[in-house]
Amino acid sequence: DFNEKLYLFQSYNFQSMYEIIISNQNRYVFVPIMFSLKDSNIGHATVIIIDKIDMTIKFFDSNGLTKGYINSDIVDTFLKYYFNIFNITFNETYKYIKQKDWIKKKYTLNSSSLSNNTIQSGHCMIFTLLIAHLLSKEINTLDEIIIELSKMTKDELLDFVMGYTERAIENLN
């Protein structure tokens, strides 16, 4: 809670996380993370990306380096601590990489600067799904995907995101 300087971290228990990772046959495992403010309808979708080949764990936020009510230092502290215990518990060697260490180029995919009555802050979910989908193809790295998306103009990115959103909805139907 921002006013009380108290943050709650609710996660899978270590055994469940281990089962999610080992039961997944893909290179990447995606664990959704949702943020919310106490007594508010405000929420934010992000994802933990676990690379089973490189043995790395990254936290991806479509807004770029997490800041504001919940900043990157707090997120990184929670996740590093969690995965250190995870590694000790299951004799694993995954390395959590802090956001400041893996984000080589400043990016903001889901930005208020894109707002034009069509794309809004709620698109953090579709950006998270889009990144997971593109990364799961194993053609480009996370950094390469972000760099390519960052090269798009606002209109191109809007068209891309809205097209992806429309197609996702069609697939669900």
C-alpha positions as a printed Julia matrix, in Angstrom:
173×3 Matrix{Float64}:
   0.0     0.0     0.0
   1.59    3.23   -1.14
   0.4     5.28    1.82
   1.56    2.79    4.44
   4.74    1.8     2.56
   3.63   -1.82    2.84
   3.85   -4.16   -0.13
   2.26   -7.59   -0.28
   3.8   -10.24   -2.48
   1.59  -13.23   -3.2
   3.14  -15.96   -5.28
   3.08  -19.64   -6.08
   4.52  -21.79   -3.35
   7.96  -23.07   -4.27
   6.77  -26.6    -5.09
   4.1   -25.28   -7.48
   6.63  -23.0    -9.21
   9.02  -25.93   -9.56
   6.28  -28.07  -11.1
   5.34  -25.28  -13.52
   8.95  -25.0   -14.67
   9.82  -28.7   -14.95
   6.51  -29.74  -16.51
   6.89  -27.15  -19.27
   8.69  -28.57  -22.33
   9.3   -25.16  -23.9
  12.41  -23.06  -23.55
  10.47  -20.19  -21.99
   8.08  -20.33  -19.08
   5.84  -17.31  -18.56
   4.42  -16.53  -15.14
   1.91  -13.65  -15.12
   2.28  -11.01  -12.43
  -0.54   -8.61  -11.63
  -0.17   -5.43   -9.6
  -2.99   -3.55   -7.98
  -3.46   -0.65   -5.6
  -5.36   -1.23   -2.37
  -8.99   -0.09   -2.51
  -8.65    0.81   -6.18
  -9.63   -0.52   -9.59
  -6.13    0.21  -10.87
  -4.18   -2.82  -12.05
  -1.18   -3.62  -14.17
  -0.2    -6.8   -16.06
   3.41   -7.93  -16.28
   5.21  -11.27  -16.62
   8.18  -13.2   -15.31
  10.11  -14.82  -18.16
  12.03  -17.95  -17.21
  14.58  -19.13  -19.79
  15.23  -22.83  -19.15
  18.25  -22.95  -21.49
  20.08  -19.83  -20.28
  18.84  -20.5   -16.72
  17.82  -16.85  -16.36
  14.77  -15.11  -15.0
  13.66  -11.65  -16.11
  10.76   -9.47  -15.12
   9.08   -7.86  -18.14
   6.94   -4.74  -17.85
   5.5    -3.2   -21.02
   5.98    0.21  -19.4
   9.72   -0.35  -19.35
  11.67    0.0   -16.13
   9.03   -0.37  -13.42
   8.64    2.86  -11.48
   6.01    4.77   -9.58
   4.03    3.12   -6.83
   5.93   -0.13   -7.23
   9.43    0.51   -8.52
  12.03   -1.78  -10.07
  14.12   -1.98   -6.89
  11.18   -3.37   -4.91
  10.16   -5.81   -7.67
  13.76   -6.96   -8.13
  14.26   -7.42   -4.38
  11.14   -9.58   -4.07
  11.92  -11.72   -7.1
  15.61  -12.16   -6.4
  14.84  -13.25   -2.84
  12.07  -15.6    -4.0
  14.22  -17.3    -6.64
  17.23  -17.55   -4.33
  15.08  -19.58   -1.93
  13.7   -21.52   -4.92
  17.24  -22.41   -6.05
  18.27  -23.53   -2.57
  15.1   -25.57   -2.11
  15.41  -27.48   -5.41
  19.17  -27.35   -5.98
  18.68  -25.21   -9.1
  20.91  -22.5   -10.56
  18.51  -19.99  -12.1
  19.8   -16.43  -12.06
  17.38  -13.57  -11.56
  18.57  -10.59  -13.63
  17.56   -7.19  -12.3
  15.64   -4.94  -14.68
  18.4    -2.33  -14.68
  20.89   -5.0   -15.75
  18.98   -6.48  -18.7
  17.16   -3.42  -20.06
  19.91   -2.16  -22.35
  17.83    0.44  -24.14
  15.11    2.47  -22.46
  11.74    1.45  -23.84
   8.06    2.09  -23.22
   5.72   -0.03  -25.31
   2.55    0.67  -23.33
   2.81    4.41  -22.93
   0.34    7.14  -22.2
   2.01    8.95  -25.11
   0.28    6.42  -27.36
  -3.15    7.39  -26.08
  -5.41    8.51  -28.87
  -8.79    7.2   -27.7
  -7.92    3.74  -29.02
  -4.85    2.52  -27.17
  -4.92    3.04  -23.43
  -3.18    1.99  -20.27
  -5.22   -1.23  -20.26
  -3.17   -2.53  -23.14
  -0.45   -3.72  -20.75
  -2.14   -7.13  -20.91
  -2.02   -7.37  -24.7
   1.62   -6.19  -24.76
   2.47   -8.87  -22.2
   0.74  -11.55  -24.28
   2.34  -10.24  -27.47
   5.87  -10.38  -26.01
   5.29  -13.89  -24.65
   3.93  -15.03  -28.01
   6.82  -13.55  -30.02
   9.43  -14.84  -27.58
   7.93  -18.34  -27.57
   8.66  -18.59  -31.31
  12.38  -18.6   -30.34
  13.34  -16.55  -33.39
  14.39  -13.39  -31.54
  15.59  -12.61  -28.04
  13.59  -10.42  -25.7
  15.98   -7.52  -26.32
  15.66   -7.9   -30.1
  11.86   -7.96  -29.91
  11.77   -4.83  -27.76
  14.22   -3.02  -30.05
  12.15   -3.86  -33.16
   8.88   -2.8   -31.53
  10.53    0.41  -30.31
  11.45    1.3   -33.9
   7.78    1.52  -34.88
   6.06    4.86  -35.09
   3.13    5.46  -32.72
   0.68    4.73  -35.55
   2.48    1.55  -36.63
   2.63    0.29  -33.06
  -1.05    1.14  -32.58
  -2.0    -0.78  -35.75
   0.13   -3.73  -34.68
  -1.29   -3.88  -31.15
  -4.88   -3.4   -32.27
  -4.49   -6.04  -34.98
  -3.02   -8.47  -32.46
  -5.84   -7.68  -30.02
  -8.5    -8.23  -32.68
  -6.94  -11.52  -33.77
  -6.66  -12.71  -30.14
 -10.35  -11.99  -29.6
 -11.26  -13.81  -32.83
  -9.21  -16.83  -31.7
 -10.96  -16.88  -28.33
 -14.35  -16.79  -30.04
